[in-house]
Coordinates of C-alpha atoms in Angstrom, one line a residue:
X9 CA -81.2 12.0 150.3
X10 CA -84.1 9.7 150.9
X11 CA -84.7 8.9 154.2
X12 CA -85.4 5.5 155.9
X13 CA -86.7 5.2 159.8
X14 CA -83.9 3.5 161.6
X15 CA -84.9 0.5 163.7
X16 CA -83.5 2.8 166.5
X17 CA -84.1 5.8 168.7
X18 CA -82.0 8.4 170.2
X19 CA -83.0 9.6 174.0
X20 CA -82.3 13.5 175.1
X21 CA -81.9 13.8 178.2
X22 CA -81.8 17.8 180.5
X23 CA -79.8 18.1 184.0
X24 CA -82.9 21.5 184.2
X25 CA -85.4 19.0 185.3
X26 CA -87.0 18.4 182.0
X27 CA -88.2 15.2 180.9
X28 CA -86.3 13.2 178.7
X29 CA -87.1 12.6 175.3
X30 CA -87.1 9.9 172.4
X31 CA -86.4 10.9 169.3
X32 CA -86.6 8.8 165.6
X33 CA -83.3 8.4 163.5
X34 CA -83.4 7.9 160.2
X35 CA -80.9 6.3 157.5
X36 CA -80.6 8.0 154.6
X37 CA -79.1 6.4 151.4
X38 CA -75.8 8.5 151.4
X39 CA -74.9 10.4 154.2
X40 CA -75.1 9.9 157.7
X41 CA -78.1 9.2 160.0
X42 CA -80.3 12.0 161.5
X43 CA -82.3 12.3 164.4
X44 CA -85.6 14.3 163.5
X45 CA -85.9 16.5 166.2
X46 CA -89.2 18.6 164.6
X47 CA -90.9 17.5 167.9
X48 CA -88.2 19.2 170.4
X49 CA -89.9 22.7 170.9
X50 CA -93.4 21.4 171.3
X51 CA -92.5 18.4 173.6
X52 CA -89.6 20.6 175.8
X53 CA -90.0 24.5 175.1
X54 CA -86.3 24.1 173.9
X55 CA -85.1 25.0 170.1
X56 CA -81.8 24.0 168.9
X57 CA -78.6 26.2 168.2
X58 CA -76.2 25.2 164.7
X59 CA -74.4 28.5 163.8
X60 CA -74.1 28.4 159.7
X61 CA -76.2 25.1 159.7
X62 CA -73.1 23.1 159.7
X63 CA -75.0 20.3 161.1
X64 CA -78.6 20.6 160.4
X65 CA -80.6 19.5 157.3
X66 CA -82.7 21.7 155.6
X67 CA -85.0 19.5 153.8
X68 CA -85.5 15.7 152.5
X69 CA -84.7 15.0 148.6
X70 CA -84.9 11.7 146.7
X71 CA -83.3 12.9 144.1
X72 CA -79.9 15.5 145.2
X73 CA -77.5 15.2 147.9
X74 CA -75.0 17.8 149.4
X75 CA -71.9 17.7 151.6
X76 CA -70.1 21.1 151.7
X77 CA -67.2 20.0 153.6
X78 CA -66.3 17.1 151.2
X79 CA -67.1 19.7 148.0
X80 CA -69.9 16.8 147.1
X81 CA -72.8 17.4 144.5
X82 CA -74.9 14.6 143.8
X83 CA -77.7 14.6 140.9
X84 CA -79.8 11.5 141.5
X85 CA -76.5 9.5 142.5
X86 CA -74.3 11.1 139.5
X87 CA -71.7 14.3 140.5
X88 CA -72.5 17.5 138.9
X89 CA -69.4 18.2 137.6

């Protein structure tokens, strides 16, 4: 999935008292948008918490795409099947 800064931002906001925070999306070309959150722990001390990784991405790829729950396998926009 290659990814494409979104014209929009997503805001984080804490009830502890910690400043808010911005943070980019990105569109990628299949898939939903993310929100790159590589600047969470150094801005707010905080890390997240996504048991299995059922909702974070592990890398950027131009060329595969993956989406367990539907059972899709992309190879450069074909399925692997």
């Amino acid at each position: 999935m290659a990814l494409t800064a979104s014209e929009h931002k997503a805001t984080l906001s804490f009830s502890d008292g910690t400043p808010s925070l911005e943070i980019p999306l990105y569109k990628g070309t299949i898939g939903p948008d993310v929100i790159d959150i590589r600047a969470l722990y150094s801005r707010t001390g905080k890390f997240t918490y996504d048991p299995g990784f059922l909702s974070t991405a592990a890398c950027n790829s131009s060329i595969t795409y993956i989406d367990g729950d539907r059972c899709e396998l992309l190879y450069r926009g074909y399925p692997i099947e």
